[in-house]
GROMACS .gro file of C-alpha atoms in nm:
model
  484
    1UNK     CA    1   1.800  17.330   5.467
    2UNK     CA    2   1.558  17.289   5.760
    3UNK     CA    3   1.712  17.231   6.103
    4UNK     CA    4   1.632  16.886   6.148
    5UNK     CA    5   1.806  16.773   5.814
    6UNK     CA    6   2.075  16.961   5.989
    7UNK     CA    7   2.079  16.738   6.229
    8UNK     CA    8   1.987  16.442   6.127
    9UNK     CA    9   2.283  16.452   5.897
   10UNK     CA   10   2.523  16.567   6.180
   11UNK     CA   11   2.550  16.250   6.353
   12UNK     CA   12   2.808  16.110   6.139
   13UNK     CA   13   2.972  15.996   6.416
   14UNK     CA   14   2.939  16.206   6.595
   15UNK     CA   15   2.983  16.085   6.972
   16UNK     CA   16   3.311  15.973   6.864
   17UNK     CA   17   3.429  16.294   6.682
   18UNK     CA   18   3.291  16.544   6.967
   19UNK     CA   19   3.569  16.348   7.236
   20UNK     CA   20   3.851  16.359   6.937
   21UNK     CA   21   3.659  16.724   6.869
   22UNK     CA   22   3.758  16.784   7.244
   23UNK     CA   23   4.119  16.766   7.227
   24UNK     CA   24   4.179  16.878   6.914
   25UNK     CA   25   3.999  17.232   7.026
   26UNK     CA   26   4.331  17.348   7.247
   27UNK     CA   27   4.481  17.410   6.910
   28UNK     CA   28   4.180  17.620   6.769
   29UNK     CA   29   4.301  17.885   7.066
   30UNK     CA   30   4.652  17.763   7.163
   31UNK     CA   31   4.845  17.794   6.781
   32UNK     CA   32   5.163  17.573   6.737
   33UNK     CA   33   5.436  17.611   6.514
   34UNK     CA   34   5.295  17.344   6.222
   35UNK     CA   35   5.267  17.329   5.831
   36UNK     CA   36   4.927  17.431   5.758
   37UNK     CA   37   4.710  17.226   5.589
   38UNK     CA   38   4.413  17.250   5.345
   39UNK     CA   39   4.127  16.930   5.350
   40UNK     CA   40   3.965  16.898   5.019
   41UNK     CA   41   3.677  16.683   5.014
   42UNK     CA   42   3.447  16.539   4.668
   43UNK     CA   43   3.356  16.265   4.584
   44UNK     CA   44   3.493  16.239   4.266
   45UNK     CA   45   3.822  16.111   4.267
   46UNK     CA   46   3.906  16.262   3.976
   47UNK     CA   47   3.889  16.608   4.062
   48UNK     CA   48   4.060  16.509   4.398
   49UNK     CA   49   4.313  16.367   4.185
   50UNK     CA   50   4.326  16.678   3.947
   51UNK     CA   51   4.335  16.909   4.270
   52UNK     CA   52   4.630  16.684   4.398
   53UNK     CA   53   4.865  16.733   4.062
   54UNK     CA   54   4.778  17.117   3.987
   55UNK     CA   55   4.849  17.231   4.316
   56UNK     CA   56   5.176  16.945   4.461
   57UNK     CA   57   5.409  17.268   4.452
   58UNK     CA   58   5.211  17.464   4.696
   59UNK     CA   59   5.342  17.537   5.005
   60UNK     CA   60   5.108  17.340   5.244
   61UNK     CA   61   5.017  17.015   5.323
   62UNK     CA   62   4.692  16.856   5.141
   63UNK     CA   63   4.465  16.613   5.293
   64UNK     CA   64   4.204  16.474   5.018
   65UNK     CA   65   3.830  16.251   5.094
   66UNK     CA   66   3.637  16.099   4.889
   67UNK     CA   67   3.359  16.110   5.071
   68UNK     CA   68   3.183  16.390   5.389
   69UNK     CA   69   3.227  16.141   5.679
   70UNK     CA   70   3.558  16.076   5.570
   71UNK     CA   71   3.681  16.468   5.598
   72UNK     CA   72   3.473  16.418   5.896
   73UNK     CA   73   3.704  16.140   6.057
   74UNK     CA   74   4.062  16.328   5.857
   75UNK     CA   75   3.939  16.635   6.097
   76UNK     CA   76   3.833  16.399   6.395
   77UNK     CA   77   4.256  16.298   6.372
   78UNK     CA   78   4.415  16.592   6.172
   79UNK     CA   79   4.444  16.963   6.276
   80UNK     CA   80   4.334  17.124   5.982
   81UNK     CA   81   4.360  17.491   5.839
   82UNK     CA   82   4.087  17.544   5.528
   83UNK     CA   83   3.877  17.249   5.437
   84UNK     CA   84   3.747  17.290   5.017
   85UNK     CA   85   3.442  17.107   4.974
   86UNK     CA   86   3.192  17.116   4.667
   87UNK     CA   87   2.822  17.157   4.678
   88UNK     CA   88   2.737  16.834   4.466
   89UNK     CA   89   2.789  16.491   4.663
   90UNK     CA   90   2.546  16.258   4.723
   91UNK     CA   91   2.410  16.174   5.110
   92UNK     CA   92   2.551  16.524   5.210
   93UNK     CA   93   2.546  16.813   5.049
   94UNK     CA   94   2.901  17.053   5.059
   95UNK     CA   95   2.659  17.310   5.248
   96UNK     CA   96   2.551  17.030   5.490
   97UNK     CA   97   2.945  16.884   5.535
   98UNK     CA   98   3.097  17.235   5.534
   99UNK     CA   99   2.727  17.350   5.895
  100UNK     CA  100   2.850  17.032   6.060
  101UNK     CA  101   3.278  17.101   6.014
  102UNK     CA  102   3.115  17.532   6.122
  103UNK     CA  103   2.960  17.334   6.491
  104UNK     CA  104   3.290  17.109   6.565
  105UNK     CA  105   3.594  17.362   6.445
  106UNK     CA  106   3.472  17.687   6.477
  107UNK     CA  107   3.795  17.849   6.374
  108UNK     CA  108   3.831  17.630   6.035
  109UNK     CA  109   3.757  17.843   5.658
  110UNK     CA  110   3.604  17.662   5.511
  111UNK     CA  111   3.537  17.777   5.108
  112UNK     CA  112   3.284  17.565   4.898
  113UNK     CA  113   3.334  17.453   4.505
  114UNK     CA  114   2.975  17.527   4.374
  115UNK     CA  115   2.783  17.510   4.027
  116UNK     CA  116   2.534  17.778   3.892
  117UNK     CA  117   2.254  17.539   3.925
  118UNK     CA  118   2.345  17.520   4.320
  119UNK     CA  119   2.418  17.881   4.400
  120UNK     CA  120   2.106  18.060   4.570
  121UNK     CA  121   2.189  17.712   4.951
  122UNK     CA  122   2.512  17.841   4.870
  123UNK     CA  123   2.432  18.172   4.905
  124UNK     CA  124   2.184  18.100   5.174
  125UNK     CA  125   2.486  17.922   5.357
  126UNK     CA  126   2.659  18.170   5.376
  127UNK     CA  127   2.453  18.406   5.481
  128UNK     CA  128   2.379  18.173   5.773
  129UNK     CA  129   2.769  18.192   5.814
  130UNK     CA  130   2.833  17.822   5.722
  131UNK     CA  131   3.116  17.921   5.525
  132UNK     CA  132   3.309  18.195   5.405
  133UNK     CA  133   3.319  18.187   5.030
  134UNK     CA  134   3.256  17.965   4.761
  135UNK     CA  135   3.370  17.939   4.470
  136UNK     CA  136   3.164  17.906   4.081
  137UNK     CA  137   3.265  17.573   3.886
  138UNK     CA  138   3.527  17.535   3.683
  139UNK     CA  139   3.718  17.689   3.867
  140UNK     CA  140   4.102  17.729   3.773
  141UNK     CA  141   4.457  17.563   4.007
  142UNK     CA  142   4.559  17.974   3.988
  143UNK     CA  143   4.282  18.146   4.129
  144UNK     CA  144   4.188  17.839   4.410
  145UNK     CA  145   4.575  17.892   4.476
  146UNK     CA  146   4.514  18.254   4.530
  147UNK     CA  147   4.248  18.220   4.723
  148UNK     CA  148   4.353  17.971   4.960
  149UNK     CA  149   4.719  18.140   5.051
  150UNK     CA  150   4.525  18.484   5.159
  151UNK     CA  151   4.312  18.284   5.368
  152UNK     CA  152   4.604  18.086   5.488
  153UNK     CA  153   4.843  18.459   5.585
  154UNK     CA  154   4.564  18.572   5.755
  155UNK     CA  155   4.525  18.210   5.973
  156UNK     CA  156   4.977  18.311   5.991
  157UNK     CA  157   4.917  18.607   6.142
  158UNK     CA  158   4.698  18.527   6.331
  159UNK     CA  159   4.830  18.242   6.492
  160UNK     CA  160   5.241  18.413   6.534
  161UNK     CA  161   5.069  18.694   6.740
  162UNK     CA  162   4.888  18.476   6.910
  163UNK     CA  163   5.156  18.269   7.022
  164UNK     CA  164   5.428  18.479   7.050
  165UNK     CA  165   5.203  18.670   7.322
  166UNK     CA  166   5.021  18.383   7.506
  167UNK     CA  167   5.330  18.211   7.585
  168UNK     CA  168   5.477  18.495   7.847
  169UNK     CA  169   5.387  18.385   8.180
  170UNK     CA  170   5.417  18.725   8.226
  171UNK     CA  171   5.144  18.915   8.023
  172UNK     CA  172   4.736  18.875   8.159
  173UNK     CA  173   4.492  18.734   7.934
  174UNK     CA  174   4.098  18.767   7.934
  175UNK     CA  175   3.851  18.547   7.706
  176UNK     CA  176   3.560  18.682   7.638
  177UNK     CA  177   3.240  18.479   7.477
  178UNK     CA  178   2.984  18.741   7.320
  179UNK     CA  179   2.791  18.505   7.281
  180UNK     CA  180   2.693  18.390   7.656
  181UNK     CA  181   2.831  18.660   7.832
  182UNK     CA  182   3.103  18.443   8.049
  183UNK     CA  183   3.494  18.695   8.106
  184UNK     CA  184   3.754  18.514   8.209
  185UNK     CA  185   4.090  18.563   8.302
  186UNK     CA  186   4.424  18.395   8.414
  187UNK     CA  187   4.679  18.470   8.743
  188UNK     CA  188   4.873  18.719   8.537
  189UNK     CA  189   4.515  18.880   8.498
  190UNK     CA  190   4.423  18.845   8.910
  191UNK     CA  191   4.864  18.983   8.969
  192UNK     CA  192   4.748  19.250   8.696
  193UNK     CA  193   4.428  19.376   8.792
  194UNK     CA  194   4.545  19.288   9.200
  195UNK     CA  195   4.178  19.041   9.181
  196UNK     CA  196   4.157  18.784   9.405
  197UNK     CA  197   4.176  18.467   9.332
  198UNK     CA  198   3.817  18.310   9.234
  199UNK     CA  199   3.671  18.622   9.283
  200UNK     CA  200   3.336  18.582   9.218
  201UNK     CA  201   3.095  18.780   9.006
  202UNK     CA  202   3.343  18.784   8.718
  203UNK     CA  203   3.185  18.995   8.410
  204UNK     CA  204   3.336  19.219   8.218
  205UNK     CA  205   3.224  19.536   8.337
  206UNK     CA  206   3.379  19.442   8.672
  207UNK     CA  207   3.747  19.548   8.413
  208UNK     CA  208   3.545  19.817   8.264
  209UNK     CA  209   3.456  19.930   8.626
  210UNK     CA  210   3.873  19.992   8.656
  211UNK     CA  211   3.897  20.203   8.335
  212UNK     CA  212   3.993  20.546   8.485
  213UNK     CA  213   3.706  20.727   8.307
  214UNK     CA  214   3.893  20.949   8.090
  215UNK     CA  215   4.020  20.635   7.871
  216UNK     CA  216   3.726  20.478   7.901
  217UNK     CA  217   3.640  20.565   7.517
  218UNK     CA  218   3.961  20.492   7.390
  219UNK     CA  219   3.838  20.102   7.524
  220UNK     CA  220   3.463  20.094   7.486
  221UNK     CA  221   3.642  20.160   7.071
  222UNK     CA  222   3.937  19.939   7.052
  223UNK     CA  223   3.688  19.661   7.164
  224UNK     CA  224   3.391  19.795   6.859
  225UNK     CA  225   3.636  19.774   6.562
  226UNK     CA  226   3.788  19.471   6.659
  227UNK     CA  227   3.496  19.253   6.743
  228UNK     CA  228   3.359  19.431   6.423
  229UNK     CA  229   3.598  19.371   6.227
  230UNK     CA  230   3.813  19.182   6.305
  231UNK     CA  231   4.172  19.335   6.314
  232UNK     CA  232   4.410  19.302   6.629
  233UNK     CA  233   4.384  19.636   6.835
  234UNK     CA  234   4.669  19.771   7.037
  235UNK     CA  235   4.594  20.095   7.278
  236UNK     CA  236   4.717  20.196   7.697
  237UNK     CA  237   4.512  20.283   7.941
  238UNK     CA  238   4.528  20.343   8.329
  239UNK     CA  239   4.336  20.174   8.544
  240UNK     CA  240   4.261  20.239   8.915
  241UNK     CA  241   4.318  19.903   9.227
  242UNK     CA  242   4.186  19.882   9.491
  243UNK     CA  243   4.405  20.092   9.674
  244UNK     CA  244   4.379  20.388   9.482
  245UNK     CA  245   4.653  20.395   9.319
  246UNK     CA  246   4.717  20.386   8.849
  247UNK     CA  247   4.800  20.230   8.646
  248UNK     CA  248   4.859  20.225   8.302
  249UNK     CA  249   4.830  19.902   8.079
  250UNK     CA  250   4.901  19.866   7.720
  251UNK     CA  251   4.619  19.547   7.547
  252UNK     CA  252   4.668  19.348   7.253
  253UNK     CA  253   4.269  19.227   7.127
  254UNK     CA  254   4.180  18.922   6.940
  255UNK     CA  255   3.887  18.773   6.833
  256UNK     CA  256   3.771  18.480   6.735
  257UNK     CA  257   3.576  18.566   6.369
  258UNK     CA  258   3.373  18.307   6.165
  259UNK     CA  259   3.250  18.516   5.879
  260UNK     CA  260   3.058  18.824   5.966
  261UNK     CA  261   3.046  18.646   6.338
  262UNK     CA  262   3.266  18.736   6.604
  263UNK     CA  263   3.214  18.464   6.900
  264UNK     CA  264   3.445  18.515   7.129
  265UNK     CA  265   3.734  18.836   7.221
  266UNK     CA  266   4.105  18.754   7.377
  267UNK     CA  267   4.307  19.020   7.536
  268UNK     CA  268   4.667  18.983   7.645
  269UNK     CA  269   4.747  19.301   7.859
  270UNK     CA  270   5.097  19.413   8.053
  271UNK     CA  271   5.133  19.671   8.369
  272UNK     CA  272   5.324  19.915   8.130
  273UNK     CA  273   5.274  20.191   8.438
  274UNK     CA  274   5.710  20.194   8.469
  275UNK     CA  275   5.753  20.197   8.091
  276UNK     CA  276   5.458  20.535   8.122
  277UNK     CA  277   5.714  20.631   8.383
  278UNK     CA  278   6.022  20.630   8.204
  279UNK     CA  279   5.907  20.819   7.917
  280UNK     CA  280   5.831  21.075   8.082
  281UNK     CA  281   6.090  21.109   8.253
  282UNK     CA  282   6.296  21.098   7.910
  283UNK     CA  283   5.978  21.300   7.773
  284UNK     CA  284   6.087  21.564   8.041
  285UNK     CA  285   6.472  21.554   7.987
  286UNK     CA  286   6.418  21.571   7.607
  287UNK     CA  287   6.270  21.939   7.699
  288UNK     CA  288   6.581  22.056   7.867
  289UNK     CA  289   6.815  21.957   7.586
  290UNK     CA  290   6.627  22.110   7.328
  291UNK     CA  291   6.599  22.349   7.616
  292UNK     CA  292   7.023  22.359   7.719
  293UNK     CA  293   7.064  22.290   7.317
  294UNK     CA  294   6.832  22.651   7.173
  295UNK     CA  295   6.993  22.839   7.483
  296UNK     CA  296   7.310  22.737   7.375
  297UNK     CA  297   7.237  22.822   6.937
  298UNK     CA  298   7.100  23.184   7.117
  299UNK     CA  299   7.440  23.199   7.337
  300UNK     CA  300   7.616  23.173   7.019
  301UNK     CA  301   7.477  23.451   6.830
  302UNK     CA  302   7.472  23.681   7.041
  303UNK     CA  303   7.856  23.583   7.062
  304UNK     CA  304   7.826  23.750   6.737
  305UNK     CA  305   7.667  24.006   6.775
  306UNK     CA  306   7.886  24.164   7.060
  307UNK     CA  307   8.165  24.171   6.813
  308UNK     CA  308   7.940  24.317   6.524
  309UNK     CA  309   7.657  24.547   6.789
  310UNK     CA  310   7.547  24.678   6.409
  311UNK     CA  311   7.413  24.326   6.324
  312UNK     CA  312   7.235  24.287   6.661
  313UNK     CA  313   6.915  24.120   6.570
  314UNK     CA  314   7.063  24.051   6.220
  315UNK     CA  315   7.105  23.656   6.263
  316UNK     CA  316   6.724  23.601   6.352
  317UNK     CA  317   6.555  23.796   6.153
  318UNK     CA  318   6.740  23.549   5.889
  319UNK     CA  319   6.635  23.226   6.095
  320UNK     CA  320   6.293  23.382   6.083
  321UNK     CA  321   6.294  23.479   5.702
  322UNK     CA  322   6.474  23.064   5.594
  323UNK     CA  323   6.239  22.924   5.799
  324UNK     CA  324   5.903  23.092   5.651
  325UNK     CA  325   6.040  23.037   5.298
  326UNK     CA  326   6.114  22.661   5.384
  327UNK     CA  327   5.805  22.628   5.474
  328UNK     CA  328   5.621  22.689   5.134
  329UNK     CA  329   5.876  22.492   5.006
  330UNK     CA  330   5.737  22.219   5.155
  331UNK     CA  331   6.052  22.123   5.372
  332UNK     CA  332   5.993  21.836   5.667
  333UNK     CA  333   5.949  21.934   5.945
  334UNK     CA  334   6.336  21.791   6.098
  335UNK     CA  335   6.466  22.027   5.760
  336UNK     CA  336   6.288  22.337   5.903
  337UNK     CA  337   6.479  22.315   6.232
  338UNK     CA  338   6.808  22.231   6.132
  339UNK     CA  339   6.717  22.532   5.910
  340UNK     CA  340   6.668  22.786   6.149
  341UNK     CA  341   6.979  22.693   6.391
  342UNK     CA  342   7.153  22.729   6.053
  343UNK     CA  343   7.025  23.078   5.969
  344UNK     CA  344   7.087  23.153   6.383
  345UNK     CA  345   7.444  23.079   6.369
  346UNK     CA  346   7.522  23.197   6.005
  347UNK     CA  347   7.774  23.419   6.092
  348UNK     CA  348   7.937  23.293   6.424
  349UNK     CA  349   8.282  23.262   6.233
  350UNK     CA  350   8.319  23.594   6.216
  351UNK     CA  351   8.467  23.624   6.567
  352UNK     CA  352   8.766  23.599   6.485
  353UNK     CA  353   8.749  23.770   6.255
  354UNK     CA  354   8.904  24.172   6.449
  355UNK     CA  355   8.571  24.384   6.535
  356UNK     CA  356   8.714  24.713   6.396
  357UNK     CA  357   8.704  24.533   6.017
  358UNK     CA  358   8.353  24.455   6.129
  359UNK     CA  359   8.282  24.797   6.203
  360UNK     CA  360   8.487  24.963   5.972
  361UNK     CA  361   8.258  25.215   5.804
  362UNK     CA  362   8.454  25.328   5.474
  363UNK     CA  363   8.556  25.073   5.216
  364UNK     CA  364   8.690  24.668   5.302
  365UNK     CA  365   9.075  24.590   5.197
  366UNK     CA  366   9.139  24.329   4.978
  367UNK     CA  367   9.285  24.146   5.279
  368UNK     CA  368   9.011  24.263   5.487
  369UNK     CA  369   8.819  24.101   5.252
  370UNK     CA  370   9.011  23.784   5.218
  371UNK     CA  371   8.960  23.751   5.618
  372UNK     CA  372   8.599  23.854   5.617
  373UNK     CA  373   8.483  23.582   5.288
  374UNK     CA  374   8.636  23.270   5.561
  375UNK     CA  375   8.469  23.344   5.805
  376UNK     CA  376   8.206  23.005   5.696
  377UNK     CA  377   8.461  22.867   5.682
  378UNK     CA  378   8.529  22.934   6.075
  379UNK     CA  379   8.154  22.863   6.135
  380UNK     CA  380   8.202  22.539   6.025
  381UNK     CA  381   8.506  22.455   6.169
  382UNK     CA  382   8.337  22.582   6.500
  383UNK     CA  383   8.056  22.395   6.518
  384UNK     CA  384   8.115  22.114   6.297
  385UNK     CA  385   8.139  21.847   6.573
  386UNK     CA  386   7.848  21.907   6.703
  387UNK     CA  387   7.548  21.707   6.728
  388UNK     CA  388   7.241  21.871   6.512
  389UNK     CA  389   6.987  21.683   6.397
  390UNK     CA  390   7.025  21.879   6.049
  391UNK     CA  391   7.361  21.947   5.914
  392UNK     CA  392   7.409  22.263   6.067
  393UNK     CA  393   7.792  22.295   5.995
  394UNK     CA  394   7.754  22.218   5.584
  395UNK     CA  395   7.433  22.479   5.540
  396UNK     CA  396   7.708  22.723   5.721
  397UNK     CA  397   7.991  22.653   5.510
  398UNK     CA  398   7.730  22.671   5.202
  399UNK     CA  399   7.538  23.003   5.332
  400UNK     CA  400   7.770  23.264   5.053
  401UNK     CA  401   7.782  23.062   4.761
  402UNK     CA  402   7.567  23.166   4.420
  403UNK     CA  403   7.408  22.895   4.197
  404UNK     CA  404   7.688  23.039   3.898
  405UNK     CA  405   7.972  22.963   4.116
  406UNK     CA  406   8.128  23.333   4.210
  407UNK     CA  407   8.049  23.251   4.561
  408UNK     CA  408   8.280  23.099   4.844
  409UNK     CA  409   8.478  22.929   4.976
  410UNK     CA  410   8.405  22.676   4.654
  411UNK     CA  411   8.244  22.837   4.423
  412UNK     CA  412   7.999  22.533   4.413
  413UNK     CA  413   7.714  22.569   4.156
  414UNK     CA  414   7.375  22.509   4.158
  415UNK     CA  415   7.218  22.168   4.288
  416UNK     CA  416   7.541  22.173   4.449
  417UNK     CA  417   7.509  22.378   4.693
  418UNK     CA  418   7.267  22.330   5.013
  419UNK     CA  419   6.892  22.372   4.951
  420UNK     CA  420   6.911  22.526   5.298
  421UNK     CA  421   7.208  22.747   5.233
  422UNK     CA  422   7.009  22.852   4.951
  423UNK     CA  423   6.743  22.991   5.137
  424UNK     CA  424   6.991  23.145   5.421
  425UNK     CA  425   7.121  23.303   5.115
  426UNK     CA  426   6.793  23.508   4.946
  427UNK     CA  427   6.721  23.621   5.380
  428UNK     CA  428   7.083  23.733   5.450
  429UNK     CA  429   7.094  23.988   5.197
  430UNK     CA  430   6.715  24.056   5.184
  431UNK     CA  431   6.822  24.177   5.607
  432UNK     CA  432   7.169  24.278   5.509
  433UNK     CA  433   7.037  24.519   5.195
  434UNK     CA  434   6.771  24.635   5.356
  435UNK     CA  435   6.933  24.692   5.722
  436UNK     CA  436   7.167  24.986   5.867
  437UNK     CA  437   7.507  24.899   5.821
  438UNK     CA  438   7.849  25.096   5.893
  439UNK     CA  439   7.896  25.213   5.589
  440UNK     CA  440   7.535  25.266   5.479
  441UNK     CA  441   7.206  25.357   5.530
  442UNK     CA  442   6.935  25.019   5.458
  443UNK     CA  443   6.815  25.052   5.166
  444UNK     CA  444   6.481  24.933   5.238
  445UNK     CA  445   6.220  24.615   5.129
  446UNK     CA  446   6.199  24.765   4.804
  447UNK     CA  447   6.509  24.821   4.725
  448UNK     CA  448   6.673  24.478   4.767
  449UNK     CA  449   6.383  24.285   4.703
  450UNK     CA  450   6.445  24.447   4.322
  451UNK     CA  451   6.812  24.353   4.373
  452UNK     CA  452   6.693  23.987   4.494
  453UNK     CA  453   6.438  24.004   4.216
  454UNK     CA  454   6.719  24.125   3.882
  455UNK     CA  455   6.942  23.820   3.972
  456UNK     CA  456   6.703  23.543   4.000
  457UNK     CA  457   6.823  23.245   3.814
  458UNK     CA  458   7.123  23.397   3.799
  459UNK     CA  459   7.349  23.386   4.193
  460UNK     CA  460   6.951  23.337   4.350
  461UNK     CA  461   6.774  23.061   4.334
  462UNK     CA  462   6.487  23.121   4.122
  463UNK     CA  463   6.245  22.877   4.292
  464UNK     CA  464   6.318  23.041   4.669
  465UNK     CA  465   6.288  23.419   4.547
  466UNK     CA  466   5.962  23.345   4.392
  467UNK     CA  467   5.932  23.152   4.758
  468UNK     CA  468   6.000  23.475   4.934
  469UNK     CA  469   5.812  23.694   4.696
  470UNK     CA  470   5.517  23.466   4.798
  471UNK     CA  471   5.587  23.527   5.130
  472UNK     CA  472   5.579  23.909   5.077
  473UNK     CA  473   5.259  23.892   4.954
  474UNK     CA  474   5.058  23.637   5.147
  475UNK     CA  475   5.306  23.827   5.498
  476UNK     CA  476   5.428  24.126   5.433
  477UNK     CA  477   5.444  24.248   5.799
  478UNK     CA  478   5.702  23.957   5.818
  479UNK     CA  479   5.929  24.229   5.726
  480UNK     CA  480   6.041  24.567   5.860
  481UNK     CA  481   6.282  24.842   5.675
  482UNK     CA  482   6.578  24.944   5.927
  483UNK     CA  483   6.709  25.227   5.761
  484UNK     CA  484   6.793  25.413   6.062
   0.00000   0.00000   0.00000
């Protein structure tokens, strides 16, 4: 199809249409809430009637035109989101009609219904950007409705985001006409950028020049991605103002796009400096809070060790082993942190036990054992009001439970026991057996591991024991015999 033919066909009502088009174009760029609309153009009345019946329950407004001229007349007075035209029409083919739609209303989605004989011409129209898609006739109503709903969903998403952003007077807005290079902006942009009103030599590179060199790649990548994919981009970067000060800017980019061609880009920006400064301050305070929590946990752990100097370092070693076992078992970072804290505090309840019992070199009496067995509950009571990120107090309460129900204080079994508590149980027994105690010398690594393996699946979770074996095979230096 020659350009002269396009021009000839495009002259239908063109004088009247150009003015009406100008009146409507603002709606293409400043969407308002309204019912979405699809225009069907076909010279066969029976086809239009069939479409009307087949799509009567569709949740969008439907308009019908029996000729290309009637379709253009409707478009001049009505906002339409999608035009669906039959390719085989007298006077003007569907492709020619959609070429004119493309010239007058470039934001409208354009689909053509085509028979086999005209596919080549339609493909040529797609490649030239005149239409977005063709559907082969006959097309069933379900397929057509699915295609239309997909396009309408995309349009609705873009309109909603644009409307929310553009209506805020506190935001800066810039527009870049990619075809002719024109770069314009609003008063909000001038206020954010400290540009003088009616600044001469408006150019996108003038804006680029204000961006921190370290951040320009972020801006360039976002523009490139938005331009080539048509997808929204949101990002932040720093700018240098004329007075030498630094500001943080957050931008959202969008484009007007036809087929594979992007013809305009819009940027919506806000000054995020105060927000970024608050984020930095919050991060600093969170770091201090985390450090305070960590030091508090360490202080609590040391209180236990002061009462029982023979176990100095025991809770820290159990915490290290527990964390590594948890990693092998695939615990999430937050659970690993909770596991480590619980392991560091698992014996905090022993602070209520007289030191002469904790350091007694001989066999404990039944009343003394009963007192020892209360330390998980005492530990729970000490820390249960502390707002840890994980249920640390419950883990401490359960760390002496055993999967066969023989543990204490509640005789829980199998999965009634939290995984973190089952992990600490293995690490605790191994560390205690392999290290020196007042009533015996340390038994060493091999004996302690053998004991765990012999009770694997009986009192200790088999998966946890196997994970511990894997840990020792991968990192044998993680444990050291303390037999003195």
